[in-house]
Tab-separated table of C-alpha atoms in Angstrom:
chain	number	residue	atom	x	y	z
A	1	UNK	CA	-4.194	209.029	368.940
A	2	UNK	CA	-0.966	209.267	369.881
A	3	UNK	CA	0.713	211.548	372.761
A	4	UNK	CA	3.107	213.828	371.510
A	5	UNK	CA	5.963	212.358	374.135
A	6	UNK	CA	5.324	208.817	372.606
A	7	UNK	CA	4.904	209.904	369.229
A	8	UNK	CA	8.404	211.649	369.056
A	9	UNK	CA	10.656	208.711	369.795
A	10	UNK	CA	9.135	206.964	367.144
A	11	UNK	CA	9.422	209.588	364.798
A	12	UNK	CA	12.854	209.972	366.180
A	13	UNK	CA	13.637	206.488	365.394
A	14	UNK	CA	13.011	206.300	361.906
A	15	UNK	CA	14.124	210.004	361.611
A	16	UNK	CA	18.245	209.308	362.883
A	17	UNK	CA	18.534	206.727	360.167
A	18	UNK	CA	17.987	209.196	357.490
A	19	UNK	CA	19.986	212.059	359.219
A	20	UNK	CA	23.030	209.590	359.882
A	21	UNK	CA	23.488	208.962	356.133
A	22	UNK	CA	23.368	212.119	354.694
A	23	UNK	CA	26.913	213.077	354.614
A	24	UNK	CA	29.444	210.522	354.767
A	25	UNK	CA	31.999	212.101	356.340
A	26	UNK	CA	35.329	212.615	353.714
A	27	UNK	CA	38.833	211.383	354.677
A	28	UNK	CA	40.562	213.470	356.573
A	29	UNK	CA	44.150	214.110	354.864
A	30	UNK	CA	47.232	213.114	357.306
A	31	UNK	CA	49.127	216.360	358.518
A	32	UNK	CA	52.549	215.687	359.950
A	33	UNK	CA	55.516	217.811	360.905
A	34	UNK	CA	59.099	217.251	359.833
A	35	UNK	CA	60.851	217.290	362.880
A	36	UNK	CA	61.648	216.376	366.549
A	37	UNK	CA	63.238	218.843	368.562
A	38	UNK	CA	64.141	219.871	372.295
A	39	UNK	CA	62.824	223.567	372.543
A	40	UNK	CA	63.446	226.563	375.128
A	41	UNK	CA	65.200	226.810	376.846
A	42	UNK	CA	67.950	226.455	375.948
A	43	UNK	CA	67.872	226.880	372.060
A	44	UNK	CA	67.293	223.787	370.768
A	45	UNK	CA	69.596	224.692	368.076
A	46	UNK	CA	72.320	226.002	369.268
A	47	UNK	CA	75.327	225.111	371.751
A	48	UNK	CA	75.109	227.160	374.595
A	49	UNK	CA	77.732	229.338	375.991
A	50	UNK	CA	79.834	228.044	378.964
A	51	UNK	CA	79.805	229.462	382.407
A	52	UNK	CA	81.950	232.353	383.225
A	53	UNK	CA	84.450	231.217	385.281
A	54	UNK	CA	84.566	231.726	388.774
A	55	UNK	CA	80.853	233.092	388.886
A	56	UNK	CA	77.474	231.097	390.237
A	57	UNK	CA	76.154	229.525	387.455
A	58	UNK	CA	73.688	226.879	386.943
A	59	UNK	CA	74.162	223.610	384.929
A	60	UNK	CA	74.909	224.341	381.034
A	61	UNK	CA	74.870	221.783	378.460
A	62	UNK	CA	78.227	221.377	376.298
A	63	UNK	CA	76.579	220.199	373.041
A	64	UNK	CA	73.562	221.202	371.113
A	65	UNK	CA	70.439	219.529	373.033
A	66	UNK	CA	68.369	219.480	369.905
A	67	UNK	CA	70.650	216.415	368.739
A	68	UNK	CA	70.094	214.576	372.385
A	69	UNK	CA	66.336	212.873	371.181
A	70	UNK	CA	65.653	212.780	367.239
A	71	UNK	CA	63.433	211.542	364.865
A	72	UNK	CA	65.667	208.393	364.576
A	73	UNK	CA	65.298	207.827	368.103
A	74	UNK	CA	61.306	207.501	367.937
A	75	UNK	CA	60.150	204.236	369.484
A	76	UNK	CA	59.626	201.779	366.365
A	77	UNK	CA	55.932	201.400	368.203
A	78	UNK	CA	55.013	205.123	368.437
A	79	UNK	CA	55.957	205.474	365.177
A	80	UNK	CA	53.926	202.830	363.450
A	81	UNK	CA	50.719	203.871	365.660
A	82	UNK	CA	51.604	207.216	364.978
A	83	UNK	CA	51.722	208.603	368.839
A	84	UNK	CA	52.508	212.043	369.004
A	85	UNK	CA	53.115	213.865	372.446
A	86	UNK	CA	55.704	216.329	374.456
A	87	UNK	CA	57.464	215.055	377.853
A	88	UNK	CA	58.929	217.536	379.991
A	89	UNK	CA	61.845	216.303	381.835
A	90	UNK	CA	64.469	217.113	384.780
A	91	UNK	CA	67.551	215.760	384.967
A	92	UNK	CA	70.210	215.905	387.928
A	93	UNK	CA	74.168	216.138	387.121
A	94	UNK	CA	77.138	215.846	389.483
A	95	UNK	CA	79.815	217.772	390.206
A	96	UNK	CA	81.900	216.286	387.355
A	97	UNK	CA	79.223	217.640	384.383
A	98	UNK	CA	77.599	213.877	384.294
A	99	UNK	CA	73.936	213.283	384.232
A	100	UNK	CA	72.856	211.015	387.064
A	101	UNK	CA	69.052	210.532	386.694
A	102	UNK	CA	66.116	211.523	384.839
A	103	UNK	CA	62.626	212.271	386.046
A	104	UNK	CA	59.730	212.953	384.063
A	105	UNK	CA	57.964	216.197	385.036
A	106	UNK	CA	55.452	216.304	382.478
A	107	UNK	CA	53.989	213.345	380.698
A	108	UNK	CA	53.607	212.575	377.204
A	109	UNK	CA	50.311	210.552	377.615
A	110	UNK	CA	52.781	207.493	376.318
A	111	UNK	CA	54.918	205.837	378.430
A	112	UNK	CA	57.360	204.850	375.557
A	113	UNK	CA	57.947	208.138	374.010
A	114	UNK	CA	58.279	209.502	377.972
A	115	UNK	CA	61.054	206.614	378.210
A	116	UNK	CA	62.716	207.300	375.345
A	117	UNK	CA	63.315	210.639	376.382
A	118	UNK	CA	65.202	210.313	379.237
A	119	UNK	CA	67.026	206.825	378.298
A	120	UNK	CA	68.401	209.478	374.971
A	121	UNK	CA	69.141	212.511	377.745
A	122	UNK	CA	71.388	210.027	379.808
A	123	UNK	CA	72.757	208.446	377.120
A	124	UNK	CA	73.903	211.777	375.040
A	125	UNK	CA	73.657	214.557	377.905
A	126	UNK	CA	76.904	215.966	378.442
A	127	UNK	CA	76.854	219.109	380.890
A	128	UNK	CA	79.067	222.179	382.502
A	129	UNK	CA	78.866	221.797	386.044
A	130	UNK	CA	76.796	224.146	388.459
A	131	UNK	CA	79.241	226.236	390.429
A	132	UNK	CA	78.435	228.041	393.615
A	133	UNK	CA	79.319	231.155	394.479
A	134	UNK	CA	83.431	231.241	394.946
A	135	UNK	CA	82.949	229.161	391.417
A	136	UNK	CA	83.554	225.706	392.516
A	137	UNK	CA	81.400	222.875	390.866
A	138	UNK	CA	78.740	221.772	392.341
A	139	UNK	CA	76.036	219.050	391.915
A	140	UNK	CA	73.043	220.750	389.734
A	141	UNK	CA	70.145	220.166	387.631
A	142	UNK	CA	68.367	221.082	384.179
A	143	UNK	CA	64.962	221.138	382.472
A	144	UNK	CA	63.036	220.902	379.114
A	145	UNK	CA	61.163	219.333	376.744
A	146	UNK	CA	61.005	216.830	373.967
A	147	UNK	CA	58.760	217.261	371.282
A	148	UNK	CA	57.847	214.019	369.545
A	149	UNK	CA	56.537	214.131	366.547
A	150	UNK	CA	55.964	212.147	363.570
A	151	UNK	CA	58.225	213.482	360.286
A	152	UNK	CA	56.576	214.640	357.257
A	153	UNK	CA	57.578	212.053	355.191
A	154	UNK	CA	56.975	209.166	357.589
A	155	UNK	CA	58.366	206.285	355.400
A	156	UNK	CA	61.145	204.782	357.110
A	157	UNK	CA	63.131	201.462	358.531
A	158	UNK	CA	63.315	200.029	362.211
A	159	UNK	CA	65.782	199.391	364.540
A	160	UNK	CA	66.562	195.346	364.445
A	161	UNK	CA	63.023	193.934	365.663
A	162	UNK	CA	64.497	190.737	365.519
A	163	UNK	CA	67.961	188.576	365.586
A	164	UNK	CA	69.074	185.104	365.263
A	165	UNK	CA	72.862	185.890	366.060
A	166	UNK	CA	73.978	184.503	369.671
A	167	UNK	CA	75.497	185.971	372.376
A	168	UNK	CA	76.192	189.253	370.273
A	169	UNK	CA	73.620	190.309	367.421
A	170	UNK	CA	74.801	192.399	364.123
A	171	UNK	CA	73.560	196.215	364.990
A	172	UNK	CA	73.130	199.254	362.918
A	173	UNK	CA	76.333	201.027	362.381
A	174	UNK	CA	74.589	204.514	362.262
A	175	UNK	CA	70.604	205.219	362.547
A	176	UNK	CA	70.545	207.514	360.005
A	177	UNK	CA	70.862	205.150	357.756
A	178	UNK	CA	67.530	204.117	358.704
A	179	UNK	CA	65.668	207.013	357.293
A	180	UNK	CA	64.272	206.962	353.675
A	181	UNK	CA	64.490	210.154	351.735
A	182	UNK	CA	61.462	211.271	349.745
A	183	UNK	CA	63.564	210.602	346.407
A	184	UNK	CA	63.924	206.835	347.415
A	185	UNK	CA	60.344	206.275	347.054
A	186	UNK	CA	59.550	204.173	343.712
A	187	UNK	CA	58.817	206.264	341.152
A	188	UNK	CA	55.920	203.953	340.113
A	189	UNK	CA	54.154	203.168	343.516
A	190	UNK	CA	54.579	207.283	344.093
A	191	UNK	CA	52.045	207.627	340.936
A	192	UNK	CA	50.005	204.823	341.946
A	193	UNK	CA	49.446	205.719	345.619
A	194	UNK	CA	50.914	202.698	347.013
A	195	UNK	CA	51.973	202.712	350.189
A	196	UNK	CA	52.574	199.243	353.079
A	197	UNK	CA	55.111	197.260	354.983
A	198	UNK	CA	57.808	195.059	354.223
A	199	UNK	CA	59.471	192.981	356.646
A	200	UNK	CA	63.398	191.957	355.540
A	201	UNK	CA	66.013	189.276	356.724
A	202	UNK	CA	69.354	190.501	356.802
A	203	UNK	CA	72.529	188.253	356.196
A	204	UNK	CA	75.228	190.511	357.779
A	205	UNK	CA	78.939	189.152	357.002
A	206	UNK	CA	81.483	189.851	359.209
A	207	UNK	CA	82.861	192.469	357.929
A	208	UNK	CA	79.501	194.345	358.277
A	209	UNK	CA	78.166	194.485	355.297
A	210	UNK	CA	74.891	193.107	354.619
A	211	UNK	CA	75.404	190.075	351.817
A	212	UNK	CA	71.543	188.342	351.582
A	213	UNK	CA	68.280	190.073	351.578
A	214	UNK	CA	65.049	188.071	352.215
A	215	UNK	CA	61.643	189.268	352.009
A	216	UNK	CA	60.048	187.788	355.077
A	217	UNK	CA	57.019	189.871	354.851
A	218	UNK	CA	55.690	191.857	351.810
A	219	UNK	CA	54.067	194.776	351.557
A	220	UNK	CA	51.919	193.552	348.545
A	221	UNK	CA	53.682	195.737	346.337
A	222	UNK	CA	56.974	194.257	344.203
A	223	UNK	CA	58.521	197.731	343.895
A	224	UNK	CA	58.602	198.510	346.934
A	225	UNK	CA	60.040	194.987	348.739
A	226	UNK	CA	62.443	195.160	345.991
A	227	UNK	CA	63.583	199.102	346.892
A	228	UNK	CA	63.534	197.686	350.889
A	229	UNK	CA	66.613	195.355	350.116
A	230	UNK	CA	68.033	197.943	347.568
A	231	UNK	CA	68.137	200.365	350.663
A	232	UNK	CA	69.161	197.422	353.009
A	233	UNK	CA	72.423	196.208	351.250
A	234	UNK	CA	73.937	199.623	351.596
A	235	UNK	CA	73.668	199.697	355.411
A	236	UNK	CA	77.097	198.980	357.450
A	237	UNK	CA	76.753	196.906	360.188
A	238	UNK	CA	79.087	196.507	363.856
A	239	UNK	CA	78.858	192.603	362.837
A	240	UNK	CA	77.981	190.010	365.246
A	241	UNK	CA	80.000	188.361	367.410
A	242	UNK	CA	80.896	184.856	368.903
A	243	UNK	CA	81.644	184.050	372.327
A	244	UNK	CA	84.978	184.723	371.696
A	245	UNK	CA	84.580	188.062	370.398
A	246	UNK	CA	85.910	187.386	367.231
A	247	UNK	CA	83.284	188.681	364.500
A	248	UNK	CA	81.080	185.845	362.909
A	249	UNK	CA	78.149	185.842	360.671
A	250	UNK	CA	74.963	186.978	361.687
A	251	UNK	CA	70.939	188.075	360.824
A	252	UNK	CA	69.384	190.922	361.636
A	253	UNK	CA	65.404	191.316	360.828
A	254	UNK	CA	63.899	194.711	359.804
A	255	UNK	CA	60.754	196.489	358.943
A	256	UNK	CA	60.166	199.299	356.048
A	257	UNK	CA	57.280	201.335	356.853
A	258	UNK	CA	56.879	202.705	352.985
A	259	UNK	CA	54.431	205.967	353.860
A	260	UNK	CA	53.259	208.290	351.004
A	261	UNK	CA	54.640	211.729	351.166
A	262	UNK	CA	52.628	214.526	352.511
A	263	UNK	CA	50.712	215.879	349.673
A	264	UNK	CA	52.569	213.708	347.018
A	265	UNK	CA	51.449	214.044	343.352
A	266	UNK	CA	50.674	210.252	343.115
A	267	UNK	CA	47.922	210.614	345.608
A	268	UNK	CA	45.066	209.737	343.336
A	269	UNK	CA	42.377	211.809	343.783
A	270	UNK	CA	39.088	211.213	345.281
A	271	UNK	CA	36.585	210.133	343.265
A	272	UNK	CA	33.621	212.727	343.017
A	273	UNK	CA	30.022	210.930	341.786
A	274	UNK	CA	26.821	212.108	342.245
A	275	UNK	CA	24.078	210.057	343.141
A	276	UNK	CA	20.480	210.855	344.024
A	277	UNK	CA	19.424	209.214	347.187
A	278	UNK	CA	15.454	209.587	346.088
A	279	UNK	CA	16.080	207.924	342.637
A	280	UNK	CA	13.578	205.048	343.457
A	281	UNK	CA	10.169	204.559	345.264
A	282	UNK	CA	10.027	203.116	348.380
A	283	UNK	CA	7.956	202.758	351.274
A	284	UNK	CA	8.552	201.676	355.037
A	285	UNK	CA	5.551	201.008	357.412
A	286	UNK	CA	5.720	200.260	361.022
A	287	UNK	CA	2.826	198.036	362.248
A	288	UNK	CA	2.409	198.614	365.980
A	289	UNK	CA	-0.259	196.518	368.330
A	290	UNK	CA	-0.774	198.205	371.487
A	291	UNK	CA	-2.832	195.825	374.073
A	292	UNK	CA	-5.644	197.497	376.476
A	293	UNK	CA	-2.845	199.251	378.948
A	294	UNK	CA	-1.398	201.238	376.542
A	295	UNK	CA	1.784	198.797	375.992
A	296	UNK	CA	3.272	198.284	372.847
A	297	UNK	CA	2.500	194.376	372.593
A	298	UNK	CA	4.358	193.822	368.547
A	299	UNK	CA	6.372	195.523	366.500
A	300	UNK	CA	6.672	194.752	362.627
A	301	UNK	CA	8.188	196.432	359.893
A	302	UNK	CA	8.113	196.210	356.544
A	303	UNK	CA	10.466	197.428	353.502
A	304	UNK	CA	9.535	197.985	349.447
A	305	UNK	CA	11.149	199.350	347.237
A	306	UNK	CA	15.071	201.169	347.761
A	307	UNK	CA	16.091	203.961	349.963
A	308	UNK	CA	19.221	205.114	348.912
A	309	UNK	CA	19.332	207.422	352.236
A	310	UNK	CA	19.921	204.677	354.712
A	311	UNK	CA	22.635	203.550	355.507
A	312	UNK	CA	23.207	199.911	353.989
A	313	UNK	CA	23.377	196.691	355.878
A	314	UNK	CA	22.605	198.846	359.270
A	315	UNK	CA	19.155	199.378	358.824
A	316	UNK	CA	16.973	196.507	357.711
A	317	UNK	CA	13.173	195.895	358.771
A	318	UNK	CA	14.565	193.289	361.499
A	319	UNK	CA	16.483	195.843	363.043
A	320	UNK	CA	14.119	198.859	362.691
A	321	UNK	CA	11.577	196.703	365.628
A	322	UNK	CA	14.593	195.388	367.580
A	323	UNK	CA	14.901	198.309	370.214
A	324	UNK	CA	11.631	200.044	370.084
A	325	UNK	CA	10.368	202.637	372.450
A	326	UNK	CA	9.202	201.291	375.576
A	327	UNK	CA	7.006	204.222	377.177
A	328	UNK	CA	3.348	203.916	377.150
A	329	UNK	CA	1.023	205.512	375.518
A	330	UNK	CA	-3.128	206.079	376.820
A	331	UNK	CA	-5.212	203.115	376.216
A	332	UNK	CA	-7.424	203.625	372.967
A	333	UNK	CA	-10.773	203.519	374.117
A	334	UNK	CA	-14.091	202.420	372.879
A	335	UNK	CA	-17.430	203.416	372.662
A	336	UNK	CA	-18.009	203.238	375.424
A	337	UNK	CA	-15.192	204.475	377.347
A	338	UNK	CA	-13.938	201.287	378.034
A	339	UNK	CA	-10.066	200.549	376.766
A	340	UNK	CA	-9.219	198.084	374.238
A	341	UNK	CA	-5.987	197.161	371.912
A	342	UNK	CA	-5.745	198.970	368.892
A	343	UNK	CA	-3.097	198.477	366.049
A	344	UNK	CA	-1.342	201.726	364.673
A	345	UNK	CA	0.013	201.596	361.233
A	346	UNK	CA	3.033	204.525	360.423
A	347	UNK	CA	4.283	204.871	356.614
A	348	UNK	CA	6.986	206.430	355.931
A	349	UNK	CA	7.094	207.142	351.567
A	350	UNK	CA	9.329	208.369	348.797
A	351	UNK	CA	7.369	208.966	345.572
A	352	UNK	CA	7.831	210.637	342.946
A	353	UNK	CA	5.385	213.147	340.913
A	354	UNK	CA	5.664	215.537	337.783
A	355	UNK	CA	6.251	219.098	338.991
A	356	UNK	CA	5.786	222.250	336.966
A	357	UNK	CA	8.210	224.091	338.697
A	358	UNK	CA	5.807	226.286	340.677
A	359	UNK	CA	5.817	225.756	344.874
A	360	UNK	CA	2.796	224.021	346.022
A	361	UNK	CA	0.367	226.376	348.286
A	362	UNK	CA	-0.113	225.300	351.095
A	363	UNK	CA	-3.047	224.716	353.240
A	364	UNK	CA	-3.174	228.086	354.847
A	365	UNK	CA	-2.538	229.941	351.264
């Protein structure tokens, strides 16, 4: 026979086939928050009051922080892997109110989103000096954090990924342009579920306003290429510019990240079928040889019928022998006492059987 430590890994073996399959796990539905904020302190909301004059007072900012990083300012990158994170920052100001540098205090966990923080602080921080004491200004400094998250409805356009305009590209007027409402979604790839990528050349004249659309990329889905250079043609444009400054013609390339809404009403629901993994017969059986030491010498395995358990194209009779368990078991012995090889057959059945409705008894009953 076999010992109990050799029988269980074989047991084990065809046993974590049938437990893996059982429930496939369901998809997990994408939860997002709407915004991306700089909370306290100070209120991320609100402009803060400025220093009393003539009183010690630390560095204050003049403008509402919460408009310093936004969701427009989200790394194109982050935003199509959909990185998520909070970096904690410091940053040191002068005498004269100015930022002067940025240091990261507490990482994200990506160094883009932990970039973009403080590149947006010293580009849009604008501070009350420190003062000591007698209330003169002095150099200071001031912490928080930015929250970076991805926004609820996550469909929206890049920042020019590429340009074909030399020395000066065309560039986005204003960012906010950039974002696509909920109500610009296609009405009919909302009810189908469609969602994808479009990728758009821009002709921008030089006034600034964008004149050619080109799909360079679709997203597979004609409504929505066609809404990407509806959206496009309204953007303004600072147009590019020659090496004499004067404003020319120029390109500008773009991608539409076209994102269902959270919990949107085209979502089409998952499909729920039953199915009955014992439907059909089937049988597996293991054919071990086991030479006079104990060893296991050949494996072979054998498959009829279906087993709707198992998980398909994973587990095939091939695979089933190709890692087997290695320990050894006693030698089988003979007659007298001497050890010889010995093949062991396992089965492992489904069949089926008319049932009254009544529990068998078992052995013990």
């Amino acid at each position: 026979m076999f010992q109990e430590n050799f029988l269980m890994p074989y047991l084990f073996w065809i046993g974590a086939a049938i437990v893996a399959s059982v429930a496939a796990p369901l998809d997990a539905p994408i939860v997002t928050v709407p915004v991306v904020n700089i909370p306290a302190p100070p209120v991320p909301n609100a402009i803060p009051a400025p220093p009393t004059r003539g009183q010690k007072s630390v560095a204050i900012p003049k403008n509402n922080p919460g408009a310093w990083a936004t969701t427009n300012d989200y790394p194109t990158k982050a935003l199509s892997e959909r990185r998520e994170g909070t970096t904690g920052f410091k940053v040191l100001i002068d005498a004269s109110g100015n930022p002067t540098a940025c240091s990261v205090t507490q990482a994200s966990g990506h160094a883009d989103l932990d970039e973009a923080t403080c590149n947006n602080i010293m580009r849009r921080g604008t501070f009350y000096p420190a003062q000591d004491e007698k209330g003169a200004a002095i150099e200071g400094e001031w912490s928080s954090r930015v929250r970076w998250q991805i926004p609820t409805i996550f469909s929206s356009a890049s920042q020019t990924i590429a340009d074909r305009s030399f020395p000066r590209p065309p560039k986005i007027a204003d960012f906010k342009q950039l974002q696509i409402k909920e109500s610009d979604y296609p009405a009919d790839a909302l009810a189908e579920g469609f969602q994808g990528r479009t990728e758009v050349a821009l002709g921008v004249s030089p006034t600034g306003s964008v004149v050619v659309c080109t799909i360079a990329k679709t997203s597979g889905h004609t409504s929505l290429d066609q809404k990407s250079c509806d959206l496009a043609r309204k953007w303004k444009f600072n147009p590019a510019a020659a090496r004499d400054g004067y404003a020319v013609e120029g390109v500008s390339a773009h991608s539409f990240d076209w994102r269902l809404p959270k919990g949107s009403f085209g979502l089409p629901p998952r499909p729920i079928t039953e199915r009955n993994p014992f439907e059909k017969p089937g049988m597996i059986t293991l054919t071990l040889d086991f030479d006079s030491d104990g060893k296991l010498a050949n494996c072979q395995s054998e498959f009829k019928g279906e087993f709707g358990f198992l998980p398909k194209g994973v587990f095939s009779p091939d695979q089933l022998c190709k890692n087997p368990p290695t320990s050894r078991i006693k030698p089988f012995a003979n007659e007298k006492g001497g050890n010889e090889p010995r093949r062991v057959i396992l089965k492992f059945e489904i069949a089926h059987q008319e049932w009254s409705g009544t529990p068998a008894a078992s052995e013990a009953d």
